[in-house]
Coordinates of C-alpha atoms in Angstrom, one line a residue:
Chain A
M1 CA -25.2 21.2 12.7
I2 CA -22.2 21.1 14.5
K3 CA -24.1 19.3 17.3
F4 CA -24.4 16.8 14.5
I5 CA -20.7 16.6 13.1
R6 CA -19.1 16.7 16.9
F7 CA -21.8 13.3 17.2
A8 CA -20.6 12.0 14.3
H9 CA -16.9 12.2 14.8
S10 CA -17.1 11.1 18.2
L11 CA -19.0 7.9 16.6
S12 CA -16.4 7.5 13.8
R13 CA -13.7 8.2 16.8
F14 CA -15.2 5.1 18.7
S15 CA -15.4 3.1 15.8
G16 CA -11.7 3.7 15.0
A17 CA -10.4 2.5 18.5
I18 CA -12.6 -0.5 17.9
S19 CA -11.4 -1.3 14.8
T20 CA -7.4 -0.4 16.2
I21 CA -8.2 -3.4 19.1
L22 CA -9.5 -6.0 16.5
I23 CA -5.8 -5.2 14.8
I24 CA -4.0 -6.0 17.9
T25 CA -5.9 -8.7 18.4
A26 CA -5.3 -10.0 14.9
V27 CA -1.5 -9.7 15.7
L28 CA -1.8 -11.2 18.9
V29 CA -3.4 -14.4 17.5
T30 CA -1.1 -14.8 14.5
T31 CA 1.9 -14.5 16.7
E32 CA 0.5 -17.0 18.5
M33 CA -0.2 -18.9 16.4
V34 CA 3.0 -18.9 15.0
F35 CA 4.3 -19.7 18.4
V36 CA 1.9 -22.6 18.7
R37 CA 2.8 -24.1 15.0
K38 CA 6.6 -23.7 15.2
I39 CA 7.8 -23.7 18.5
L40 CA 5.1 -26.1 20.5
N41 CA 4.7 -28.1 16.9
Y42 CA 1.1 -28.6 17.5
S43 CA -2.1 -27.7 15.1
T44 CA -4.0 -25.0 15.4
T45 CA -8.1 -24.6 14.8
W46 CA -9.4 -21.5 15.0
H47 CA -6.8 -19.1 14.6
T48 CA -6.9 -18.6 10.8
E49 CA -10.5 -18.1 10.8
Y50 CA -10.5 -15.7 13.6
I51 CA -7.1 -13.8 12.1
I52 CA -9.6 -13.0 9.1
F53 CA -12.8 -12.1 10.4
S54 CA -11.2 -10.1 12.8
L55 CA -9.0 -8.4 10.1
A56 CA -12.5 -8.1 8.1
A57 CA -14.4 -7.1 10.7
A58 CA -11.9 -4.1 11.4
T59 CA -11.9 -3.0 8.0
F60 CA -15.6 -2.5 7.7
I61 CA -15.9 -0.5 11.3
G62 CA -12.9 1.0 10.8
S63 CA -13.7 2.9 8.1
P64 CA -16.0 5.6 9.3
Y65 CA -12.7 6.6 11.3
V66 CA -10.6 6.7 8.2
L67 CA -12.9 8.5 6.6
M68 CA -13.4 10.9 8.9
K69 CA -9.4 11.6 9.1
K70 CA -9.5 12.3 5.1
K71 CA -7.6 8.8 4.9
H72 CA -9.2 7.0 2.2
V73 CA -7.4 7.1 -0.9
S74 CA -9.4 9.2 -4.0
V75 CA -8.0 10.7 -7.1
D76 CA -7.9 14.5 -6.9
I77 CA -6.2 14.9 -9.7
V78 CA -9.5 17.0 -10.8
T79 CA -10.2 18.2 -7.3
H80 CA -6.6 20.4 -7.2
Y81 CA -6.9 22.5 -10.1
L82 CA -10.3 23.8 -9.5
S83 CA -11.7 27.1 -7.4
A84 CA -12.5 27.0 -4.3
R85 CA -16.6 27.2 -4.8
A86 CA -16.2 24.3 -7.6
K87 CA -13.8 22.1 -5.3
K88 CA -17.2 22.6 -3.0
I89 CA -19.6 21.6 -4.9
L90 CA -17.5 18.8 -6.4
S91 CA -17.4 17.0 -2.4
F92 CA -20.9 17.5 -2.2
L93 CA -21.8 15.6 -5.0
A94 CA -18.5 13.1 -4.0
A95 CA -20.1 12.9 -0.6
F96 CA -23.8 12.1 -2.3
L97 CA -22.3 9.2 -4.6
S98 CA -20.5 8.1 -1.5
I99 CA -24.1 7.9 0.5
I100 CA -25.9 6.1 -2.4
F101 CA -23.6 2.9 -2.8
L102 CA -23.7 3.4 1.5
V103 CA -27.6 2.9 1.6
V104 CA -27.6 0.0 -0.9
F105 CA -24.7 -1.4 0.9
F106 CA -26.4 -1.4 4.5
Y107 CA -29.3 -2.9 2.9
T108 CA -27.8 -5.6 1.3
S109 CA -25.5 -6.4 4.5
L110 CA -28.9 -6.1 6.8
E111 CA -29.7 -8.7 4.8
L112 CA -27.1 -10.8 5.0
F113 CA -26.8 -10.4 8.5
L114 CA -30.8 -11.2 9.1
H115 CA -30.3 -14.2 7.2
A116 CA -27.2 -15.8 9.1
W117 CA -29.0 -14.8 11.8
N118 CA -32.6 -16.7 11.1
K119 CA -30.7 -19.7 9.2
N120 CA -27.8 -20.0 12.1
L121 CA -25.2 -20.3 10.0
R122 CA -22.1 -21.4 11.1
T123 CA -18.4 -22.3 9.5
P124 CA -18.0 -25.0 7.9
T125 CA -15.0 -25.9 10.1
I126 CA -13.8 -27.3 13.4
W127 CA -14.4 -23.9 14.8
N128 CA -18.3 -23.8 13.8
F129 CA -18.4 -20.3 13.9
P130 CA -21.6 -17.7 13.9
L131 CA -20.8 -15.7 10.7
W132 CA -23.8 -13.3 11.9
K133 CA -21.0 -12.2 14.4
V134 CA -18.6 -10.9 11.6
Y135 CA -21.4 -9.9 9.4
I136 CA -23.0 -7.4 12.1
F137 CA -19.9 -5.3 11.5
M138 CA -20.9 -4.7 7.9
P139 CA -24.3 -2.7 8.5
I140 CA -23.3 -0.7 11.7
S141 CA -20.3 0.1 9.5
A142 CA -22.4 0.8 6.5
L143 CA -25.0 3.4 9.0
L144 CA -21.9 4.9 10.5
L145 CA -20.6 5.6 7.4
I146 CA -23.6 7.6 6.5
I147 CA -23.7 9.6 9.5
Q148 CA -19.9 10.2 8.9
S149 CA -20.8 11.3 4.9
I150 CA -23.5 13.8 6.4
A151 CA -21.3 15.0 8.7
D152 CA -18.9 15.8 5.7
I153 CA -21.3 17.3 3.9
F154 CA -22.6 19.6 7.2
S155 CA -18.5 20.4 7.6
T156 CA -18.3 21.6 4.6
I157 CA -21.6 24.0 4.5
C158 CA -20.0 25.6 8.0
D159 CA -16.4 25.6 7.2
Y160 CA -15.5 23.2 10.5
K161 CA -12.3 21.7 11.0
E162 CA -12.1 18.9 13.3
P163 CA -9.8 20.1 16.4
E164 CA -5.8 18.2 16.2
S165 CA -6.1 15.4 18.3
N166 CA -4.7 11.5 18.0
H167 CA -7.9 10.0 18.3
Chain B
M1 CA -24.8 -4.6 -25.8
S2 CA -21.8 -5.8 -27.0
P3 CA -19.3 -6.7 -23.8
L4 CA -16.6 -4.4 -25.4
L5 CA -18.9 -1.2 -25.7
L6 CA -20.0 -2.1 -22.2
S7 CA -16.3 -1.9 -21.0
L8 CA -16.2 1.5 -22.5
Y9 CA -19.2 2.6 -20.7
I10 CA -18.0 1.2 -17.7
I11 CA -14.2 2.6 -17.9
G12 CA -15.9 5.9 -18.6
A13 CA -17.9 5.6 -15.5
T14 CA -15.5 4.9 -13.6
F15 CA -13.0 7.6 -14.4
I16 CA -15.9 9.7 -14.1
I17 CA -17.0 8.9 -10.6
L18 CA -13.5 8.6 -9.5
F19 CA -12.7 12.1 -10.6
T20 CA -14.8 13.6 -8.3
G21 CA -12.6 13.1 -5.6
I22 CA -15.1 10.3 -4.0
P23 CA -12.9 7.9 -1.8
I24 CA -11.9 4.9 -4.0
A25 CA -13.2 2.0 -2.7
F26 CA -16.7 3.5 -2.8
G27 CA -16.3 5.0 -6.0
L28 CA -15.4 1.0 -7.6
A29 CA -18.4 -0.5 -5.9
L30 CA -20.8 2.3 -6.4
V31 CA -19.6 1.9 -10.4
S32 CA -19.6 -2.1 -10.2
T33 CA -23.2 -2.3 -8.3
A34 CA -24.8 0.6 -10.7
F35 CA -23.8 -1.5 -14.0
F36 CA -24.7 -5.1 -12.2
I37 CA -28.2 -4.3 -11.2
G38 CA -28.7 -2.3 -14.1
I39 CA -27.6 -5.2 -16.3
E40 CA -28.4 -8.6 -14.6
G41 CA -31.2 -6.8 -12.3
I42 CA -32.2 -6.0 -8.9
G43 CA -32.5 -9.8 -7.6
R44 CA -28.6 -10.2 -7.9
L45 CA -28.9 -6.9 -5.3
P46 CA -27.8 -9.4 -2.0
L47 CA -24.4 -9.8 -3.7
V48 CA -23.1 -6.9 -3.2
A49 CA -22.7 -7.2 0.2
E50 CA -21.5 -10.3 -0.2
Q51 CA -18.8 -9.7 -2.7
L52 CA -17.2 -7.0 -0.8
F53 CA -16.9 -9.5 2.5
N54 CA -15.6 -12.5 0.2
G55 CA -13.0 -10.0 -0.9
L56 CA -11.5 -10.0 2.3
Q57 CA -11.5 -13.5 3.0
D58 CA -7.9 -14.4 2.0
F59 CA -5.6 -15.4 4.6
G60 CA -2.9 -13.5 2.6
I61 CA -4.5 -9.9 3.9
V62 CA -3.2 -10.7 7.3
T63 CA 0.4 -9.9 5.8
I64 CA -0.9 -6.2 5.0
P65 CA -1.3 -5.0 8.8
M66 CA 1.8 -6.9 10.2
F67 CA 4.7 -5.3 7.4
L68 CA 2.5 -2.4 8.1
L69 CA 2.9 -2.5 11.7
M70 CA 6.9 -3.4 11.6
G71 CA 7.6 -0.6 8.9
I72 CA 5.5 2.1 11.1
A73 CA 7.0 0.9 14.0
I74 CA 10.4 1.5 13.1
A75 CA 9.6 4.4 10.6
A76 CA 8.2 5.9 13.7
S77 CA 11.7 5.5 15.8
P78 CA 14.9 7.1 14.7
A79 CA 16.1 4.4 12.7
G80 CA 16.1 6.1 9.5
K81 CA 18.2 8.5 11.0
D82 CA 20.9 6.4 12.5
L83 CA 20.7 4.0 9.5
Y84 CA 21.4 6.8 7.1
S85 CA 24.1 9.1 9.3
A86 CA 26.0 5.4 9.4
L87 CA 25.9 4.8 5.8
D88 CA 27.2 8.4 5.6
R89 CA 30.5 7.8 8.0
W90 CA 31.3 4.4 6.1
L91 CA 30.7 6.5 2.5
N92 CA 32.0 9.7 2.8
R93 CA 34.9 9.7 0.7
V94 CA 33.4 8.6 -2.5
P95 CA 32.2 11.0 -5.1
G96 CA 28.5 11.6 -4.1
G97 CA 29.0 9.6 -1.2
L98 CA 26.1 11.8 0.3
V99 CA 23.7 10.6 -2.1
L100 CA 25.2 6.9 -2.2
S101 CA 24.3 6.5 1.5
N102 CA 21.1 8.1 1.2
L103 CA 20.4 5.3 -1.4
G104 CA 21.6 3.1 0.3
A105 CA 19.8 4.1 3.5
C106 CA 16.6 3.6 1.4
A107 CA 17.1 0.3 -0.4
I108 CA 17.5 -0.9 3.4
F109 CA 15.1 0.8 4.9
A110 CA 12.9 -0.7 2.5
A111 CA 13.9 -4.2 3.4
L112 CA 11.9 -2.9 6.7
C113 CA 8.9 -1.7 5.5
G114 CA 6.9 -2.4 2.6
S115 CA 5.6 1.4 1.8
S116 CA 7.2 3.7 -0.4
P117 CA 6.2 7.1 1.4
A118 CA 7.1 5.7 4.5
T119 CA 10.8 4.8 3.5
C120 CA 10.9 8.5 1.5
A121 CA 9.7 9.9 4.5
A122 CA 11.9 8.1 7.2
I123 CA 15.2 8.9 5.7
G124 CA 14.1 12.2 3.9
K125 CA 13.4 13.9 6.6
M126 CA 17.6 13.5 7.5
G127 CA 18.9 13.4 4.2
I128 CA 17.1 16.0 2.4
P129 CA 18.9 19.0 4.5
E130 CA 21.9 17.6 4.8
M131 CA 22.6 17.0 1.1
R132 CA 21.4 20.8 0.4
K133 CA 23.9 21.7 3.4
R134 CA 27.0 20.1 2.0
G135 CA 26.3 21.8 -1.8
Y136 CA 24.4 19.0 -3.5
S137 CA 21.5 20.4 -6.1
D138 CA 17.9 20.6 -4.8
E139 CA 17.1 18.5 -8.4
L140 CA 19.4 15.5 -7.1
S141 CA 18.8 15.7 -3.0
T142 CA 15.0 15.4 -3.9
G143 CA 15.0 13.3 -6.7
T144 CA 16.8 10.5 -5.4
I145 CA 15.2 10.2 -1.9
A146 CA 12.0 9.9 -4.5
A147 CA 13.3 7.4 -6.4
G148 CA 15.5 5.8 -3.4
G149 CA 11.8 5.4 -1.6
T150 CA 10.1 3.9 -4.1
L151 CA 12.6 0.9 -3.4
G152 CA 10.0 0.2 -0.5
I153 CA 8.0 -1.5 -2.8
L154 CA 10.2 -3.9 -4.8
I155 CA 12.7 -4.8 -2.1
P156 CA 10.8 -7.2 0.2
P157 CA 8.5 -6.9 2.3
S158 CA 6.3 -4.9 0.1
I159 CA 2.6 -4.4 0.0
T160 CA 2.1 -3.7 -3.7
M161 CA 3.6 -7.0 -4.2
I162 CA 1.7 -8.3 -1.5
I163 CA -1.7 -6.9 -3.2
Y164 CA -0.3 -8.1 -7.2
G165 CA -0.5 -11.6 -5.4
I166 CA -3.8 -11.5 -3.7
S167 CA -5.4 -10.2 -6.7
T168 CA -3.5 -12.7 -9.1
G169 CA -3.2 -15.6 -7.0
T170 CA 0.6 -15.9 -7.3
S171 CA 2.4 -16.7 -4.1
I172 CA 3.2 -13.7 -2.7
G173 CA 6.8 -15.7 -0.8
R174 CA 7.8 -16.5 -4.5
L175 CA 6.8 -12.6 -5.5
F176 CA 9.4 -11.2 -2.8
I177 CA 12.0 -13.6 -3.9
A178 CA 11.9 -12.6 -6.9
G179 CA 12.0 -8.7 -6.2
I180 CA 15.8 -8.8 -4.1
F181 CA 17.6 -8.9 -7.4
P182 CA 15.8 -6.5 -9.5
G183 CA 15.8 -4.5 -6.3
L184 CA 19.5 -4.7 -5.9
M185 CA 20.1 -4.1 -9.3
L186 CA 17.9 -0.6 -9.2
T187 CA 19.8 0.3 -6.2
G188 CA 23.2 -0.1 -8.2
L189 CA 22.0 1.8 -11.3
F190 CA 20.6 4.7 -9.4
M191 CA 24.3 5.0 -7.4
L192 CA 25.8 4.4 -10.1
W193 CA 24.0 7.5 -11.7
A194 CA 24.4 10.0 -8.8
F195 CA 27.8 8.7 -8.9
V196 CA 28.5 9.3 -12.2
F197 CA 26.3 12.6 -12.3
V198 CA 28.7 14.1 -9.4
R199 CA 31.8 13.5 -11.0
F200 CA 30.7 14.9 -14.3
S201 CA 28.9 18.2 -12.7
Q202 CA 31.7 18.4 -10.0
G203 CA 34.3 19.0 -13.1
R204 CA 32.3 21.5 -14.4
G205 CA 31.6 23.1 -11.1
R206 CA 28.5 22.8 -10.5
E207 CA 28.2 20.6 -7.8
K208 CA 30.3 22.0 -5.3
V209 CA 30.3 19.6 -2.2
A210 CA 31.6 19.9 1.1
V211 CA 33.0 16.4 2.7
E212 CA 32.7 15.5 6.0
T213 CA 35.8 14.0 7.9
Y214 CA 34.7 10.8 10.6
T215 CA 37.3 8.8 12.1
W216 CA 37.5 5.1 12.3
K217 CA 36.3 5.5 16.1
Q218 CA 32.9 7.4 14.7
R219 CA 32.6 4.7 11.9
I220 CA 32.7 2.3 14.5
E221 CA 30.6 3.4 17.8
I222 CA 27.3 4.3 15.3
L223 CA 27.1 0.6 14.2
P224 CA 25.4 -1.4 17.5
K225 CA 22.4 1.2 17.4
I226 CA 21.9 0.0 13.5
L227 CA 23.1 -3.7 13.5
P228 CA 19.7 -4.7 15.2
F229 CA 18.0 -3.9 12.5
I230 CA 20.0 -5.5 9.8
F231 CA 19.7 -8.3 12.0
L232 CA 15.9 -8.3 11.2
V233 CA 16.0 -7.6 8.3
I234 CA 17.9 -11.1 7.6
G235 CA 16.1 -12.7 10.0
V236 CA 13.1 -12.5 8.3
L237 CA 14.1 -13.0 4.8
Y238 CA 16.3 -16.4 6.5
V239 CA 13.2 -17.4 8.2
L240 CA 11.0 -16.7 4.9
Y241 CA 13.6 -18.0 2.2
G242 CA 14.7 -21.4 4.8
G243 CA 10.9 -22.6 4.3
F244 CA 10.5 -22.2 8.2
A245 CA 7.4 -19.8 7.8
T246 CA 4.9 -18.9 5.0
P247 CA 5.2 -15.0 4.7
N248 CA 1.4 -14.5 6.7
E249 CA 4.1 -16.1 9.9
A250 CA 7.6 -14.2 8.7
S251 CA 5.3 -10.8 9.0
A252 CA 4.1 -11.6 12.0
V253 CA 7.4 -12.7 13.5
G254 CA 8.6 -9.5 11.8
A255 CA 6.1 -6.8 13.5
L256 CA 6.9 -8.3 17.0
F257 CA 10.3 -8.1 16.6
A258 CA 10.4 -4.7 15.2
M259 CA 8.1 -3.5 17.9
I260 CA 10.6 -5.1 20.5
L261 CA 13.9 -3.3 18.8
V262 CA 12.3 0.0 18.7
A263 CA 11.1 -0.4 22.3
I264 CA 14.8 -1.8 23.5
V265 CA 17.1 0.3 20.9
Y266 CA 15.3 3.3 21.3
K267 CA 13.4 3.0 24.7
M268 CA 10.1 3.5 23.6
Y269 CA 7.7 1.3 25.3
K270 CA 5.4 3.9 26.4
P271 CA 1.9 2.8 25.8
K272 CA 0.5 6.1 24.1
Y273 CA 3.5 5.3 21.3
F274 CA 2.2 1.5 21.3
W275 CA -1.0 2.9 20.6
D276 CA -0.3 5.6 18.1
I277 CA 1.7 2.9 16.5
F278 CA -1.4 0.7 16.1
S279 CA -3.7 3.5 15.6
E280 CA -1.5 3.9 12.2
T281 CA -1.4 0.7 11.0
M282 CA -5.3 0.8 11.2
I283 CA -5.9 3.4 8.9
E284 CA -3.6 2.6 6.9
S285 CA -4.8 -1.3 6.8
V286 CA -8.2 -0.2 6.9
M287 CA -7.6 2.1 3.5
L288 CA -5.6 -0.3 1.4
L289 CA -8.2 -3.6 2.7
L290 CA -11.6 -1.3 1.8
I291 CA -10.1 -1.1 -1.8
I292 CA -9.1 -4.8 -1.7
A293 CA -12.9 -5.2 -0.9
A294 CA -14.3 -2.9 -3.5
S295 CA -12.3 -4.2 -5.9
S296 CA -13.1 -7.7 -5.5
L297 CA -16.5 -6.6 -6.1
F298 CA -15.4 -4.5 -9.1
A299 CA -13.5 -7.8 -11.2
F300 CA -16.5 -9.9 -10.1
V301 CA -18.6 -7.7 -11.8
L302 CA -16.3 -7.0 -15.0
S303 CA -15.8 -10.9 -15.0
N304 CA -19.7 -11.6 -15.0
L305 CA -20.5 -8.9 -17.6
Y306 CA -18.0 -10.6 -19.4
V307 CA -16.0 -7.6 -19.7
T308 CA -12.6 -9.0 -18.4
Q309 CA -12.6 -11.3 -20.9
S310 CA -13.9 -8.9 -24.4
I311 CA -10.9 -6.6 -23.1
A312 CA -8.2 -9.5 -23.5
K313 CA -9.2 -11.1 -26.2
E314 CA -9.1 -7.5 -27.7
L315 CA -5.7 -6.7 -26.4
V316 CA -4.8 -10.2 -27.5
A317 CA -5.9 -9.7 -31.5
I318 CA -4.1 -6.2 -31.3
A319 CA -1.0 -6.6 -30.4
S320 CA 0.7 -9.5 -33.5
N321 CA 3.4 -10.8 -31.0
K322 CA 3.9 -11.0 -27.4
W323 CA 6.8 -8.6 -27.0
L324 CA 4.5 -5.9 -28.4
L325 CA 1.9 -6.8 -26.0
M326 CA 4.0 -6.5 -23.3
V327 CA 5.2 -2.9 -24.6
Y328 CA 1.4 -2.0 -24.7
I329 CA 0.6 -3.1 -21.6
N330 CA 3.9 -1.1 -19.7
V331 CA 2.7 2.0 -21.7
F332 CA -1.0 1.2 -20.4
L333 CA -0.1 0.5 -16.6
I334 CA 2.7 4.3 -16.8
V335 CA -0.7 5.6 -17.9
A336 CA -2.9 4.6 -15.3
G337 CA -0.3 5.3 -12.9
F338 CA -1.3 9.0 -14.0
F339 CA -4.4 9.1 -12.7
L340 CA -4.6 6.2 -9.9
P341 CA -2.2 5.2 -6.9
P342 CA -0.4 1.6 -7.1
V343 CA -3.1 0.1 -5.1
A344 CA -5.5 0.7 -7.1
S345 CA -4.2 0.6 -10.5
I346 CA -3.3 -2.9 -9.4
L347 CA -6.5 -4.1 -8.2
M348 CA -8.2 -2.4 -11.3
T349 CA -6.1 -3.7 -14.0
A350 CA -4.8 -7.3 -12.2
P351 CA -8.1 -9.3 -13.0
I352 CA -7.7 -8.0 -16.7
L353 CA -4.2 -8.5 -17.1
Y354 CA -3.4 -11.3 -15.6
P355 CA -5.3 -13.8 -18.0
I356 CA -3.3 -11.9 -21.1
I357 CA -0.2 -12.6 -19.5
V358 CA -0.4 -16.4 -18.8
A359 CA -1.9 -16.8 -22.3
A360 CA 1.0 -15.0 -23.9
G361 CA 3.3 -17.2 -22.1
F362 CA 4.9 -14.7 -19.6
D363 CA 5.8 -15.9 -15.9
P364 CA 3.1 -14.2 -13.9
I365 CA 5.7 -13.9 -10.7
W366 CA 8.3 -12.2 -13.2
F367 CA 5.1 -9.9 -14.7
G368 CA 4.6 -8.8 -10.7
V369 CA 8.0 -7.5 -10.5
V370 CA 7.5 -5.5 -13.8
V371 CA 4.3 -4.6 -13.2
T372 CA 5.7 -3.0 -9.2
I373 CA 8.6 -1.1 -10.9
N374 CA 5.7 0.5 -13.1
M375 CA 4.2 1.1 -10.0
E376 CA 7.8 2.8 -8.8
I377 CA 7.6 5.5 -11.7
G378 CA 4.0 6.3 -11.0
L379 CA 5.3 7.3 -7.5
I380 CA 7.7 9.5 -8.9
H381 CA 5.5 11.2 -11.5
P382 CA 2.7 13.5 -12.0
P383 CA 0.2 14.3 -11.5
V384 CA -1.0 11.4 -8.3
G385 CA 3.1 10.6 -7.3
L386 CA 2.7 10.0 -3.8
N387 CA 6.2 10.3 -3.0
I388 CA 6.4 13.6 -5.0
F389 CA 3.9 15.2 -2.5
V390 CA 5.8 13.3 0.6
I391 CA 9.2 15.2 -0.8
Q392 CA 7.2 18.7 -0.9
G393 CA 6.4 17.9 2.9
I394 CA 10.1 17.1 3.7
A395 CA 11.1 19.9 1.5
P396 CA 8.1 22.4 1.2
D397 CA 10.4 25.4 -0.4
I398 CA 11.7 23.3 -3.1
K399 CA 9.8 24.0 -6.1
L400 CA 7.6 21.3 -7.5
S401 CA 9.5 21.8 -11.1
K402 CA 12.7 21.0 -9.3
I403 CA 11.6 17.9 -7.8
L404 CA 10.6 16.7 -11.3
W405 CA 13.5 17.5 -12.6
G406 CA 15.6 15.4 -10.1
C407 CA 12.7 12.6 -10.5
L408 CA 13.4 12.2 -14.3
P409 CA 16.8 10.4 -14.6
Y410 CA 15.4 8.3 -12.1
A411 CA 11.9 7.4 -13.9
L412 CA 14.3 6.6 -17.0
L413 CA 16.3 4.3 -15.1
M414 CA 13.7 2.6 -14.2
I415 CA 12.0 2.3 -17.5
V416 CA 16.0 0.9 -18.7
Q417 CA 15.4 -1.9 -15.2
I418 CA 12.3 -2.8 -17.2
I419 CA 13.5 -3.4 -20.5
I420 CA 16.5 -5.4 -18.4
L421 CA 14.1 -7.2 -17.2
C422 CA 12.5 -8.4 -20.4
A423 CA 15.7 -9.3 -22.2
F424 CA 16.8 -11.2 -18.7
P425 CA 13.6 -12.4 -17.0
Q426 CA 16.1 -14.8 -15.1
I427 CA 16.7 -11.7 -13.1
A428 CA 13.6 -12.3 -11.4
T429 CA 12.7 -15.5 -11.7
W430 CA 16.2 -17.5 -11.4
L431 CA 16.1 -17.1 -7.1
P432 CA 12.4 -17.7 -6.5
S433 CA 13.0 -20.9 -9.0
Y434 CA 16.3 -22.1 -7.1
V435 CA 15.0 -21.2 -3.3
M436 CA 11.2 -22.4 -3.4
K437 CA 11.7 -25.6 -5.9

């Protein structure tokens, strides 16, 4: 079990790093866009789309890491007042419910990705960007989220605590 | 099934599922998917992923990571501490001067960052121990920081307003400008109360406050450290309101300059430091953006099942006039604040409330400000008041009840501010209509 948890955590950490890099690129492209538009007075073509897509991709791919860090906001008003045992049971239930949704998300996003891939769908803009390149982040994210949720269940069972680190 | 009954089921199911402690984003998406598929059939399944994706296809969302980055970069530096001690050196002779300095520092910091807990933590880490050391009561010290921190979402930039703007389609730039006067006014109300309270209780011997003395040299020498950040605030506001740039562009420039300033003023330029800032920005952005994606699915399903429209119709029918309606909506939002953090509150209720507001003849920009103040109240009242937990983290030895008593007068002042805004909507609407004709 511990092995699986560690495996899941390293996957999540990797996904977090990718998400951070995507956010950094979004920041750089945005500032570059401002420079090109305002200082050089040129119009930009691909910037806006790149920024939106990279942020969407970062959101999906960064999710497993945020889940691992327990930074997704939740309503803990009920869990706060429960006994340790009841808390555990409720956290299993929460993880189980998450997994139900994530399986649906995995399936539907995979379909979306395959559709875009097979039909070679592109954005109707000058950039003409192939949509599968951004859609692919969704099924990958769903899969990693499922793995991370299972790891969370295991962590609760064997009281595993993540060793402190920044990454 | 009638849409109204269905909406009761959906609201009930949402709360039950969220109470398990499931991440709000997953909970909302699960409820939406279950009801959508349950009622419209399995054929609608492909829409789930598509709608989650579409929820993020708004260029406005770029302001979220940018303003977060700006706030996180500054919060990671000692800027909050300097800001606060500079104000203290200038305000030390005024009764309750230290409390006023803290409130002022919160307001200025709020203009550098769009988040309440961050403002609270940045000023509170220095402010609370110092206020207690000089003899201010625990209640006043903690309440001031908790309430001062909430200014973070009213004074622009504000993540809460960005989210309101995205979910209702109102202009983020206008919302920001609309927040300026109410934000300053609320800061003024807070300060007035602190001043009167300290004056009054000093007379009765309750607050025995030690006053530090500073020379003019000490007052002047701290200024170079904080001036760059004041210029940053003025710069971002100027770029935004001078019509030079959109909020998206202003946020990017603000983030870039914040990082450069922190690197120069505080000599923080190691790559590890930058990576940590970006990593923190990533966590906060992903958390917020995922809720935005999930609530766009939620709003889409509610609207498709005709729930939004029927609740709106019902609410309008119950309220005989528009101000009664406004009272209901505010009570509803405050109650929602008992359970939900601001972001989720806004994203879940805005699609329902927006058409009602517009139909009743209220200004959506003005309403954005009212909603934001409402969310501020939610940040300092139990059980999910985020700022209260931040304070507990800073001063773990102070009892929760003392923090809550300290927050109460400030929460009442926020309600007063909402009432003032209802009586004089121009406080919020005049500046945006003047600047952005």
